[in-house]
mmCIF file of N, CA and C in Angstrom:
data_model
loop_
_atom_site.group_PDB
_atom_site.id
_atom_site.type_symbol
_atom_site.label_atom_id
_atom_site.label_comp_id
_atom_site.label_asym_id
_atom_site.label_seq_id
_atom_site.Cartn_x
_atom_site.Cartn_y
_atom_site.Cartn_z
ATOM 1 N N MET A 1 255.192 251.060 71.855
ATOM 2 C CA MET A 1 255.276 252.210 72.718
ATOM 3 C C MET A 1 254.406 253.313 72.128
ATOM 4 N N LYS A 2 253.587 253.922 72.951
ATOM 5 C CA LYS A 2 252.671 254.970 72.501
ATOM 6 C C LYS A 2 253.373 256.324 72.598
ATOM 7 N N CYS A 3 253.539 256.984 71.449
ATOM 8 C CA CYS A 3 254.300 258.232 71.371
ATOM 9 C C CYS A 3 253.436 259.396 70.905
ATOM 10 N N THR A 4 253.805 260.573 71.380
ATOM 11 C CA THR A 4 253.343 261.818 70.780
ATOM 12 C C THR A 4 254.576 262.474 70.190
ATOM 13 N N LEU A 5 254.508 262.826 68.926
ATOM 14 C CA LEU A 5 255.623 263.461 68.233
ATOM 15 C C LEU A 5 255.339 264.947 68.094
ATOM 16 N N VAL A 6 256.204 265.756 68.681
ATOM 17 C CA VAL A 6 256.103 267.213 68.594
ATOM 18 C C VAL A 6 257.235 267.668 67.693
ATOM 19 N N GLY A 7 256.907 268.264 66.557
ATOM 20 C CA GLY A 7 257.985 268.637 65.655
ATOM 21 C C GLY A 7 257.524 269.487 64.498
ATOM 22 N N SER A 8 258.421 269.591 63.520
ATOM 23 C CA SER A 8 258.122 270.412 62.359
ATOM 24 C C SER A 8 259.090 270.105 61.220
ATOM 25 N N ARG A 9 258.705 270.543 60.072
ATOM 26 C CA ARG A 9 259.520 270.575 58.869
ATOM 27 C C ARG A 9 260.008 269.197 58.416
ATOM 28 N N PHE A 10 261.059 269.224 57.615
ATOM 29 C CA PHE A 10 261.641 268.005 57.046
ATOM 30 C C PHE A 10 262.105 267.044 58.131
ATOM 31 N N PHE A 11 262.795 267.569 59.148
ATOM 32 C CA PHE A 11 263.315 266.715 60.216
ATOM 33 C C PHE A 11 262.175 266.022 60.957
ATOM 34 N N GLY A 12 261.132 266.758 61.286
ATOM 35 C CA GLY A 12 259.982 266.163 61.962
ATOM 36 C C GLY A 12 259.354 265.055 61.134
ATOM 37 N N ALA A 13 259.223 265.278 59.831
ATOM 38 C CA ALA A 13 258.645 264.268 58.943
ATOM 39 C C ALA A 13 259.529 263.026 58.869
ATOM 40 N N LYS A 14 260.842 263.212 58.862
ATOM 41 C CA LYS A 14 261.765 262.072 58.824
ATOM 42 C C LYS A 14 261.725 261.282 60.133
ATOM 43 N N VAL A 15 261.621 261.976 61.261
ATOM 44 C CA VAL A 15 261.500 261.285 62.548
ATOM 45 C C VAL A 15 260.179 260.518 62.595
ATOM 46 N N PHE A 16 259.113 261.113 62.099
ATOM 47 C CA PHE A 16 257.814 260.441 62.008
ATOM 48 C C PHE A 16 257.958 259.136 61.218
ATOM 49 N N GLU A 17 258.592 259.215 60.073
ATOM 50 C CA GLU A 17 258.800 258.039 59.225
ATOM 51 C C GLU A 17 259.635 256.976 59.952
ATOM 52 N N ALA A 18 260.704 257.402 60.622
ATOM 53 C CA ALA A 18 261.576 256.456 61.331
ATOM 54 C C ALA A 18 260.836 255.767 62.478
ATOM 55 N N LEU A 19 260.052 256.527 63.232
ATOM 56 C CA LEU A 19 259.288 255.939 64.335
ATOM 57 C C LEU A 19 258.301 254.900 63.813
ATOM 58 N N ARG A 20 257.603 255.236 62.755
ATOM 59 C CA ARG A 20 256.636 254.292 62.175
ATOM 60 C C ARG A 20 257.340 253.044 61.655
ATOM 61 N N ASN A 21 258.491 253.221 61.016
ATOM 62 C CA ASN A 21 259.241 252.070 60.497
ATOM 63 C C ASN A 21 259.745 251.170 61.618
ATOM 64 N N ASP A 22 259.993 251.755 62.796
ATOM 65 C CA ASP A 22 260.453 250.982 63.955
ATOM 66 C C ASP A 22 259.303 250.369 64.746
ATOM 67 N N GLY A 23 258.071 250.614 64.317
ATOM 68 C CA GLY A 23 256.917 249.994 64.957
ATOM 69 C C GLY A 23 256.320 250.767 66.117
ATOM 70 N N ALA A 24 256.752 252.005 66.319
ATOM 71 C CA ALA A 24 256.177 252.821 67.391
ATOM 72 C C ALA A 24 254.740 253.191 67.034
ATOM 73 N N GLU A 25 253.892 253.233 68.039
ATOM 74 C CA GLU A 25 252.513 253.696 67.858
ATOM 75 C C GLU A 25 252.514 255.204 68.066
ATOM 76 N N ILE A 26 252.229 255.951 67.027
ATOM 77 C CA ILE A 26 252.182 257.404 67.144
ATOM 78 C C ILE A 26 250.732 257.789 67.381
ATOM 79 N N ALA A 27 250.453 258.195 68.615
ATOM 80 C CA ALA A 27 249.089 258.513 69.020
ATOM 81 C C ALA A 27 248.648 259.873 68.499
ATOM 82 N N ARG A 28 249.607 260.779 68.371
ATOM 83 C CA ARG A 28 249.287 262.128 67.903
ATOM 84 C C ARG A 28 250.565 262.806 67.436
ATOM 85 N N VAL A 29 250.406 263.693 66.469
ATOM 86 C CA VAL A 29 251.478 264.576 66.017
ATOM 87 C C VAL A 29 251.086 265.992 66.402
ATOM 88 N N VAL A 30 252.041 266.730 66.935
ATOM 89 C CA VAL A 30 251.836 268.135 67.281
ATOM 90 C C VAL A 30 252.716 268.948 66.338
ATOM 91 N N ALA A 31 252.094 269.835 65.568
ATOM 92 C CA ALA A 31 252.807 270.592 64.543
ATOM 93 C C ALA A 31 252.373 272.056 64.567
ATOM 94 N N PRO A 32 253.196 272.935 63.977
ATOM 95 C CA PRO A 32 252.891 274.364 64.025
ATOM 96 C C PRO A 32 251.829 274.834 63.031
ATOM 97 N N ALA A 33 251.624 274.089 61.943
ATOM 98 C CA ALA A 33 250.678 274.532 60.915
ATOM 99 C C ALA A 33 250.214 273.342 60.081
ATOM 100 N N ALA A 34 249.039 273.461 59.495
ATOM 101 C CA ALA A 34 248.467 272.375 58.697
ATOM 102 C C ALA A 34 249.293 272.073 57.450
ATOM 103 N N ASP A 35 250.013 273.075 56.939
ATOM 104 C CA ASP A 35 250.809 272.857 55.726
ATOM 105 C C ASP A 35 252.263 272.488 56.024
ATOM 106 N N ASP A 36 252.588 272.264 57.290
ATOM 107 C CA ASP A 36 253.930 271.830 57.670
ATOM 108 C C ASP A 36 254.160 270.400 57.174
ATOM 109 N N ARG A 37 255.387 270.077 56.797
ATOM 110 C CA ARG A 37 255.691 268.736 56.264
ATOM 111 C C ARG A 37 255.306 267.621 57.232
ATOM 112 N N LEU A 38 255.548 267.831 58.520
ATOM 113 C CA LEU A 38 255.192 266.810 59.506
ATOM 114 C C LEU A 38 253.680 266.623 59.559
ATOM 115 N N ALA A 39 252.937 267.710 59.584
ATOM 116 C CA ALA A 39 251.473 267.621 59.623
ATOM 117 C C ALA A 39 250.938 266.919 58.374
ATOM 118 N N LEU A 40 251.508 267.218 57.232
ATOM 119 C CA LEU A 40 251.064 266.583 55.990
ATOM 120 C C LEU A 40 251.352 265.082 56.000
ATOM 121 N N ALA A 41 252.510 264.687 56.526
ATOM 122 C CA ALA A 41 252.848 263.260 56.623
ATOM 123 C C ALA A 41 251.882 262.545 57.563
ATOM 124 N N ALA A 42 251.570 263.179 58.685
ATOM 125 C CA ALA A 42 250.633 262.589 59.648
ATOM 126 C C ALA A 42 249.240 262.469 59.038
ATOM 127 N N GLN A 43 248.824 263.502 58.333
ATOM 128 C CA GLN A 43 247.507 263.475 57.694
ATOM 129 C C GLN A 43 247.427 262.334 56.680
ATOM 130 N N GLN A 44 248.468 262.159 55.895
ATOM 131 C CA GLN A 44 248.485 261.092 54.896
ATOM 132 C C GLN A 44 248.419 259.716 55.559
ATOM 133 N N ALA A 45 249.038 259.586 56.745
ATOM 134 C CA ALA A 45 249.037 258.315 57.475
ATOM 135 C C ALA A 45 247.823 258.173 58.393
ATOM 136 N N GLU A 46 246.934 259.163 58.366
ATOM 137 C CA GLU A 46 245.717 259.185 59.187
ATOM 138 C C GLU A 46 246.019 259.136 60.683
ATOM 139 N N VAL A 47 247.072 259.858 61.077
ATOM 140 C CA VAL A 47 247.436 260.009 62.484
ATOM 141 C C VAL A 47 246.855 261.338 62.964
ATOM 142 N N PRO A 48 246.205 261.371 64.125
ATOM 143 C CA PRO A 48 245.635 262.622 64.637
ATOM 144 C C PRO A 48 246.697 263.719 64.783
ATOM 145 N N ILE A 49 246.274 264.949 64.501
ATOM 146 C CA ILE A 49 247.183 266.097 64.533
ATOM 147 C C ILE A 49 246.614 267.164 65.459
ATOM 148 N N HIS A 50 247.488 267.745 66.271
ATOM 149 C CA HIS A 50 247.142 268.923 67.066
ATOM 150 C C HIS A 50 247.964 270.069 66.495
ATOM 151 N N LEU A 51 247.288 271.129 66.035
ATOM 152 C CA LEU A 51 247.983 272.295 65.506
ATOM 153 C C LEU A 51 248.147 273.328 66.611
ATOM 154 N N LEU A 52 249.347 273.841 66.731
ATOM 155 C CA LEU A 52 249.666 274.792 67.797
ATOM 156 C C LEU A 52 249.206 276.202 67.455
ATOM 157 N N GLU A 53 248.632 276.880 68.432
ATOM 158 C CA GLU A 53 248.310 278.297 68.266
ATOM 159 C C GLU A 53 249.587 279.123 68.322
ATOM 160 N N ASN A 54 250.503 278.719 69.207
ATOM 161 C CA ASN A 54 251.798 279.377 69.373
ATOM 162 C C ASN A 54 252.869 278.295 69.287
ATOM 163 N N PRO A 55 253.698 278.296 68.246
ATOM 164 C CA PRO A 55 254.679 277.224 68.090
ATOM 165 C C PRO A 55 255.756 277.181 69.173
ATOM 166 N N LYS A 56 255.811 278.188 70.021
ATOM 167 C CA LYS A 56 256.779 278.204 71.123
ATOM 168 C C LYS A 56 256.196 277.643 72.413
ATOM 169 N N ASN A 57 254.911 277.259 72.378
ATOM 170 C CA ASN A 57 254.244 276.768 73.582
ATOM 171 C C ASN A 57 253.412 275.531 73.235
ATOM 172 N N VAL A 58 253.753 274.408 73.865
ATOM 173 C CA VAL A 58 252.991 273.175 73.661
ATOM 174 C C VAL A 58 252.147 272.947 74.910
ATOM 175 N N PRO A 59 250.834 273.185 74.830
ATOM 176 C CA PRO A 59 249.982 272.991 76.009
ATOM 177 C C PRO A 59 249.825 271.509 76.342
ATOM 178 N N GLY A 60 249.520 271.234 77.580
ATOM 179 C CA GLY A 60 249.371 269.852 78.032
ATOM 180 C C GLY A 60 248.340 269.066 77.257
ATOM 181 N N ASP A 61 247.254 269.721 76.838
ATOM 182 C CA ASP A 61 246.206 268.991 76.122
ATOM 183 C C ASP A 61 246.606 268.621 74.692
ATOM 184 N N ALA A 62 247.762 269.093 74.240
ATOM 185 C CA ALA A 62 248.260 268.703 72.921
ATOM 186 C C ALA A 62 248.811 267.282 72.932
ATOM 187 N N ILE A 63 249.185 266.802 74.113
ATOM 188 C CA ILE A 63 249.766 265.470 74.252
ATOM 189 C C ILE A 63 248.635 264.448 74.371
ATOM 190 N N ALA A 64 248.703 263.400 73.571
ATOM 191 C CA ALA A 64 247.650 262.374 73.556
ATOM 192 C C ALA A 64 247.575 261.645 74.890
ATOM 193 N N ASP A 65 246.359 261.327 75.316
ATOM 194 C CA ASP A 65 246.168 260.524 76.528
ATOM 195 C C ASP A 65 246.894 259.190 76.372
ATOM 196 N N GLY A 66 247.509 258.736 77.441
ATOM 197 C CA GLY A 66 248.200 257.454 77.429
ATOM 198 C C GLY A 66 249.582 257.478 76.809
ATOM 199 N N THR A 67 250.066 258.661 76.471
ATOM 200 C CA THR A 67 251.402 258.775 75.875
ATOM 201 C C THR A 67 252.457 258.269 76.846
ATOM 202 N N GLU A 68 253.345 257.417 76.341
ATOM 203 C CA GLU A 68 254.451 256.891 77.137
ATOM 204 C C GLU A 68 255.759 257.623 76.846
ATOM 205 N N LEU A 69 255.854 258.224 75.662
ATOM 206 C CA LEU A 69 257.074 258.916 75.258
ATOM 207 C C LEU A 69 256.708 260.114 74.402
ATOM 208 N N ILE A 70 257.262 261.267 74.745
ATOM 209 C CA ILE A 70 257.123 262.462 73.914
ATOM 210 C C ILE A 70 258.435 262.633 73.165
ATOM 211 N N VAL A 71 258.348 262.687 71.842
ATOM 212 C CA VAL A 71 259.532 262.860 71.008
ATOM 213 C C VAL A 71 259.496 264.266 70.429
ATOM 214 N N ALA A 72 260.577 265.018 70.624
ATOM 215 C CA ALA A 72 260.692 266.367 70.071
ATOM 216 C C ALA A 72 261.597 266.310 68.847
ATOM 217 N N ALA A 73 261.104 266.789 67.725
ATOM 218 C CA ALA A 73 261.859 266.748 66.470
ATOM 219 C C ALA A 73 261.715 268.088 65.760
ATOM 220 N N HIS A 74 262.515 269.051 66.205
ATOM 221 C CA HIS A 74 262.458 270.412 65.657
ATOM 222 C C HIS A 74 263.772 270.769 64.979
ATOM 223 N N THR A 75 263.694 271.649 64.016
ATOM 224 C CA THR A 75 264.886 272.261 63.434
ATOM 225 C C THR A 75 264.667 273.759 63.408
ATOM 226 N N HIS A 76 265.741 274.487 63.458
ATOM 227 C CA HIS A 76 265.640 275.956 63.460
ATOM 228 C C HIS A 76 266.460 276.542 62.344
#
């Protein structure tokens, strides 16, 4: 299943790890900043990253083409 993961922090990184362990294809990660734990995990795994200009707004072009499932993994 082709997924785009939108998330942040420790929880986002753990969801990223769980999805990969379950065999999901992560087409793109959407994160609030380059130094966010989720973005760093994606970078290490060589998964494309879209960094948000505004973490409260995810524009349509942030979602990878062909995405079948958008997973939201945020903590506050």
